[in-house]
Short mmCIF file of C-alpha atoms in Angstrom, two decimals:
data_model
loop_
_atom_site.label_atom_id
_atom_site.label_comp_id
_atom_site.label_asym_id
_atom_site.label_seq_id
_atom_site.Cartn_x
_atom_site.Cartn_y
_atom_site.Cartn_z
CA MET A 1 -12.25 155.87 110.01
CA THR A 2 -9.92 153.47 108.38
CA THR A 3 -6.50 154.46 107.13
CA PRO A 4 -5.80 153.28 103.61
CA ALA A 5 -2.93 150.82 103.31
CA ARG A 6 0.26 152.32 101.91
CA ARG A 7 1.20 150.83 98.60
CA ILE A 8 4.75 149.54 98.45
CA ARG A 9 6.53 150.52 95.24
CA ARG A 10 8.76 147.94 93.69
CA THR A 11 11.95 149.06 92.06
CA GLY A 12 13.77 147.37 89.24
CA ARG A 13 16.90 146.75 91.32
CA ARG A 14 17.99 143.21 91.97
CA ARG A 15 18.24 141.99 95.52
CA PHE A 16 21.82 141.45 96.76
CA ASP A 17 22.63 137.72 96.68
CA LEU A 18 25.43 136.86 99.09
CA ARG A 19 25.72 133.27 97.89
CA ALA A 20 26.19 134.18 94.20
CA THR A 21 28.70 136.86 95.09
CA THR A 22 30.68 134.43 97.22
CA VAL A 23 30.72 131.82 94.45
CA TYR A 24 31.82 134.42 91.90
CA PHE A 25 34.75 135.68 93.92
CA GLY A 26 35.73 132.15 94.88
CA LEU A 27 35.88 131.09 91.23
CA LEU A 28 37.74 134.27 90.35
CA ALA A 29 40.32 133.57 93.04
CA LEU A 30 40.83 130.03 91.70
CA VAL A 31 41.32 131.34 88.17
CA VAL A 32 43.82 133.97 89.33
CA CYS A 33 45.77 131.38 91.32
CA ALA A 34 45.78 128.98 88.39
CA LEU A 35 46.96 131.69 86.02
CA GLY A 36 49.69 132.76 88.40
CA PHE A 37 50.93 129.20 88.76
CA ALA A 38 50.86 128.70 84.99
CA VAL A 39 52.73 131.94 84.34
CA ARG A 40 55.42 131.06 86.87
CA THR A 41 55.81 127.59 85.35
CA VAL A 42 56.05 128.99 81.84
CA ILE A 43 58.67 131.59 82.85
CA GLU A 44 60.83 128.91 84.45
CA ALA A 45 60.48 126.73 81.36
CA VAL A 46 61.37 129.60 79.02
CA GLN A 47 64.68 129.99 80.84
CA ARG A 48 65.46 126.36 80.13
CA ARG A 49 64.12 126.04 76.60
CA PRO A 50 63.21 128.88 74.17
CA VAL A 51 60.32 126.87 72.71
CA TRP A 52 58.28 127.95 75.74
CA GLU A 53 58.15 131.44 74.27
CA ALA A 54 55.59 130.16 71.77
CA ALA A 55 53.57 128.61 74.59
CA LEU A 56 53.64 131.87 76.53
CA CYS A 57 52.33 133.72 73.49
CA LEU A 58 49.52 131.19 73.15
CA VAL A 59 48.53 131.75 76.78
CA ALA A 60 48.44 135.51 76.28
CA VAL A 61 46.45 135.25 73.06
CA SER A 62 43.97 132.86 74.63
CA ALA A 63 43.43 135.18 77.59
CA LEU A 64 42.91 138.18 75.33
CA LEU A 65 40.44 136.30 73.16
CA ALA A 66 38.54 135.16 76.22
CA LEU A 67 38.29 138.73 77.56
CA ARG A 68 37.35 140.17 74.17
CA HIS A 69 34.57 137.72 73.40
CA ARG A 70 33.14 137.67 76.87
CA ARG A 71 29.64 138.92 76.87
CA ARG A 72 28.62 141.68 79.16
CA ARG A 73 25.73 139.66 80.61
CA ALA A 74 27.64 136.40 81.05
CA THR A 75 27.33 134.85 84.46
CA ALA A 76 30.29 134.29 86.76
CA ALA A 77 30.19 130.55 86.20
CA ARG A 78 30.33 130.86 82.39
CA THR A 79 33.29 133.28 82.57
CA ALA A 80 35.15 130.92 84.88
CA ARG A 81 34.55 127.96 82.55
CA ARG A 82 35.88 129.88 79.54
CA ALA A 83 39.00 131.01 81.38
CA ALA A 84 39.63 127.49 82.66
CA ALA A 85 39.19 126.02 79.16
CA ALA A 86 41.60 128.56 77.64
CA LEU A 87 44.14 127.89 80.39
CA GLU A 88 43.86 124.14 79.90
CA ALA A 89 44.32 124.39 76.12
CA ALA A 90 47.37 126.65 76.50
CA THR A 91 48.90 124.32 79.07
CA ASP A 92 48.41 121.29 76.80
CA THR A 93 50.05 123.12 73.92
CA ALA A 94 53.00 124.11 76.09
CA LEU A 95 53.46 120.56 77.31
CA GLU A 96 53.42 119.24 73.75
CA ALA A 97 56.03 121.79 72.72
CA LEU A 98 58.17 120.86 75.72
CA GLU A 99 58.05 117.18 74.86
CA THR A 100 59.03 117.80 71.22
CA PRO A 101 62.76 117.00 70.79
CA ALA A 102 64.94 119.93 69.80
CA VAL A 103 66.12 119.92 66.17
CA GLU A 104 69.87 119.56 65.96
CA SER A 105 71.83 121.92 63.76
CA PRO A 106 72.90 120.37 60.43
CA PHE A 107 76.26 122.17 60.62
CA VAL A 108 79.14 119.82 61.31
CA PRO A 109 82.37 121.59 62.32
CA ARG A 110 85.47 120.73 60.32
CA GLN A 111 87.94 118.62 62.27
CA ALA A 112 91.50 119.82 62.77
CA GLY A 113 93.69 118.77 59.86
CA GLU A 114 90.74 117.91 57.66
CA ALA A 115 91.29 118.90 54.02
CA LEU A 116 89.20 121.70 52.61
CA PRO A 117 86.72 120.80 49.85
CA PRO A 118 88.18 121.24 46.36
CA GLU A 119 87.55 124.56 44.69
CA PRO A 120 85.36 124.55 41.57
CA VAL A 121 87.27 123.97 38.33
CA VAL A 122 87.50 127.09 36.19
CA ASP A 123 86.94 126.70 32.45
CA TYR A 124 89.45 129.26 31.23
CA ASP A 125 88.48 128.70 27.59
CA ALA A 126 84.92 129.86 28.34
CA LEU A 127 86.15 133.20 29.73
CA ASP A 128 86.65 136.34 27.72
CA ALA A 129 89.86 138.37 27.89
CA ASP A 130 88.75 140.56 30.81
CA GLU A 131 87.43 137.60 32.80
CA PHE A 132 90.68 135.74 32.17
CA GLU A 133 92.67 138.62 33.68
CA GLN A 134 90.35 138.60 36.72
CA ALA A 135 90.84 134.81 37.09
CA VAL A 136 94.65 135.15 37.02
CA ALA A 137 94.47 137.95 39.60
CA ALA A 138 92.33 135.68 41.80
CA LEU A 139 95.00 132.97 41.64
CA CYS A 140 97.60 135.50 42.80
CA GLU A 141 95.46 136.54 45.76
CA ARG A 142 94.77 132.91 46.63
CA ASP A 143 98.50 132.14 46.83
CA GLY A 144 99.34 135.05 49.12
CA CYS A 145 100.12 137.99 46.83
CA THR A 146 99.26 141.47 48.05
CA GLY A 147 98.33 144.64 46.22
CA VAL A 148 96.82 142.63 43.38
CA GLU A 149 95.44 144.95 40.70
CA VAL A 150 93.99 144.33 37.24
CA VAL A 151 95.24 147.15 34.99
CA GLY A 152 94.77 145.62 31.54
CA GLY A 153 93.25 147.76 28.84
CA ALA A 154 94.17 150.46 26.34
CA GLY A 155 97.56 151.91 27.15
CA ASP A 156 98.54 149.24 29.66
CA LEU A 157 101.97 148.82 27.98
CA GLY A 158 101.86 145.06 28.34
CA ALA A 159 100.83 144.92 32.01
CA ASP A 160 97.48 143.23 32.73
CA VAL A 161 97.93 142.30 36.40
CA LEU A 162 100.20 143.91 39.00
CA ALA A 163 100.96 142.29 42.35
CA VAL A 164 103.54 141.89 45.09
CA THR A 165 104.69 138.32 45.72
CA PRO A 166 104.65 136.89 49.25
CA ASP A 167 108.41 137.48 49.48
CA GLY A 168 108.04 141.17 48.57
CA ARG A 169 108.93 141.26 44.85
CA ARG A 170 107.03 143.40 42.34
CA MET A 171 105.37 141.17 39.72
CA VAL A 172 103.97 142.15 36.32
CA ILE A 173 101.75 139.66 34.47
CA GLN A 174 100.54 139.77 30.89
CA CYS A 175 97.57 137.56 29.99
CA LYS A 176 97.03 136.11 26.52
CA HIS A 177 93.62 134.45 26.10
CA TYR A 178 94.36 132.51 22.91
CA SER A 179 92.86 129.37 21.37
CA ASP A 180 94.90 126.16 20.95
CA GLU A 181 95.68 127.02 17.33
CA HIS A 182 96.96 130.50 18.21
CA ARG A 183 100.26 130.12 20.01
CA VAL A 184 102.14 132.98 21.64
CA GLY A 185 104.92 134.07 19.28
CA SER A 186 108.24 135.80 19.75
CA GLN A 187 106.76 139.18 18.81
CA ASP A 188 104.38 138.96 21.79
CA LEU A 189 107.32 138.22 24.08
CA GLN A 190 109.43 141.00 22.58
CA ARG A 191 106.72 143.61 23.15
CA PHE A 192 106.26 142.45 26.73
CA GLY A 193 109.99 142.21 27.36
CA GLY A 194 110.46 145.78 26.19
CA THR A 195 108.22 147.22 28.92
CA CYS A 196 107.98 144.78 31.85
CA TYR A 197 111.38 145.71 33.33
CA THR A 198 112.16 149.16 31.97
CA VAL A 199 108.67 150.68 32.24
CA HIS A 200 106.97 148.69 34.98
CA GLU A 201 110.17 147.98 36.95
CA ALA A 202 109.21 144.36 37.49
CA ASP A 203 111.18 142.01 39.69
CA VAL A 204 109.20 139.08 38.26
CA ALA A 205 107.72 139.13 34.73
CA VAL A 206 105.13 136.47 33.84
CA LEU A 207 103.19 135.79 30.64
CA VAL A 208 100.16 133.52 31.12
CA THR A 209 98.25 132.03 28.20
CA THR A 210 95.50 129.52 27.56
CA SER A 211 97.50 128.27 24.57
CA ASP A 212 101.21 127.48 24.14
CA PHE A 213 104.46 129.20 23.12
CA THR A 214 106.42 128.88 19.93
CA ALA A 215 110.03 127.75 20.20
CA PRO A 216 111.46 131.22 19.39
CA ALA A 217 109.14 132.79 21.96
CA ALA A 218 110.24 130.35 24.66
CA GLU A 219 113.90 130.98 23.78
CA TYR A 220 113.45 134.74 23.98
CA ALA A 221 111.63 134.45 27.32
CA GLU A 222 114.47 132.37 28.75
CA GLN A 223 117.02 134.97 27.68
CA CYS A 224 115.04 137.84 29.23
CA GLY A 225 114.04 136.01 32.38
CA ILE A 226 110.28 136.03 31.61
CA VAL A 227 108.30 133.20 33.20
CA CYS A 228 106.11 131.46 30.60
CA VAL A 229 102.90 129.80 31.85
CA ASP A 230 101.21 127.77 29.12
CA ARG A 231 97.91 125.86 29.27
CA SER A 232 99.23 122.86 31.20
CA ALA A 233 101.17 125.03 33.65
CA LEU A 234 98.09 127.25 34.14
CA HIS A 235 95.91 124.26 35.06
CA ALA A 236 98.61 122.91 37.37
CA TRP A 237 98.77 126.32 39.10
CA SER A 238 94.99 126.46 39.33
CA ASP A 239 94.94 122.97 40.90
CA GLY A 240 97.32 124.06 43.66
CA GLY A 241 100.69 123.58 42.02
CA ALA A 242 103.70 125.85 42.26
CA ALA A 243 103.04 129.52 41.57
CA PRO A 244 104.91 131.17 38.66
CA TRP A 245 107.01 133.39 40.93
CA ALA A 246 108.21 130.33 42.85
CA ALA A 247 109.24 128.28 39.81
CA GLY A 248 110.95 129.07 36.53
CA ASN A 249 113.35 131.78 35.54
CA THR A 250 113.19 135.23 37.06
CA ALA A 251 115.44 138.23 36.51
CA GLY A 252 115.66 141.72 37.84
CA SER A 253 115.73 144.75 35.59
CA ASP A 254 119.50 145.04 35.97
CA ASP A 255 120.03 141.56 34.52
CA VAL A 256 117.96 142.01 31.35
CA THR A 257 119.89 142.08 28.07
CA CYS A 258 116.92 141.75 25.67
#
């Protein structure tokens, strides 16, 4: 009696291949070593030059793209080639960035004693009355006055700008934005002279205009100690000339006989 031969069933499992496994892990070890060396090189370069930050980002993006697009059934050799190609491209980009000369800053520091650039010329004729008061107040601040305040308006009693001069005197300024044909008359000076010392308690009273003064107005201002700043004096002051409180006649409230 013969015994029937036992049929051997074949399974769908793959046979373990030692050679392929060895090659896979060997390539993986090379890739890990290469990545580690590249990362260390990039970190050292970043400390020397910030442009390596961009190269480091490229390396990270390349690695993420390689991992994301890797197919599940890709062989070990194909995965190693992709990683090596990504690493090579990132390294080339980093080397190009390192070789690019750094862009120098266009800022050139001002040398000691070098004159400042001239300030823009103000067209006082193009300003309205409120803007003219603001421009005069800006000149006071530029030349060292403190507590500068624009108070012009209804009920100002002749005071448009209040300030304290650099030497501590209280200054009251009235601004007259007139055309060339409209000169400041004696009535304007009389109204200002009646309030600048008695009401506002000014140590320095100044009337600034974009026009000129009539002869009676200039005479009255000289008697009351009011500093008159006409068009030419205004432009000289704006161009860096002597400030009104440092030149001309000044009088305290006790000296006024207007």
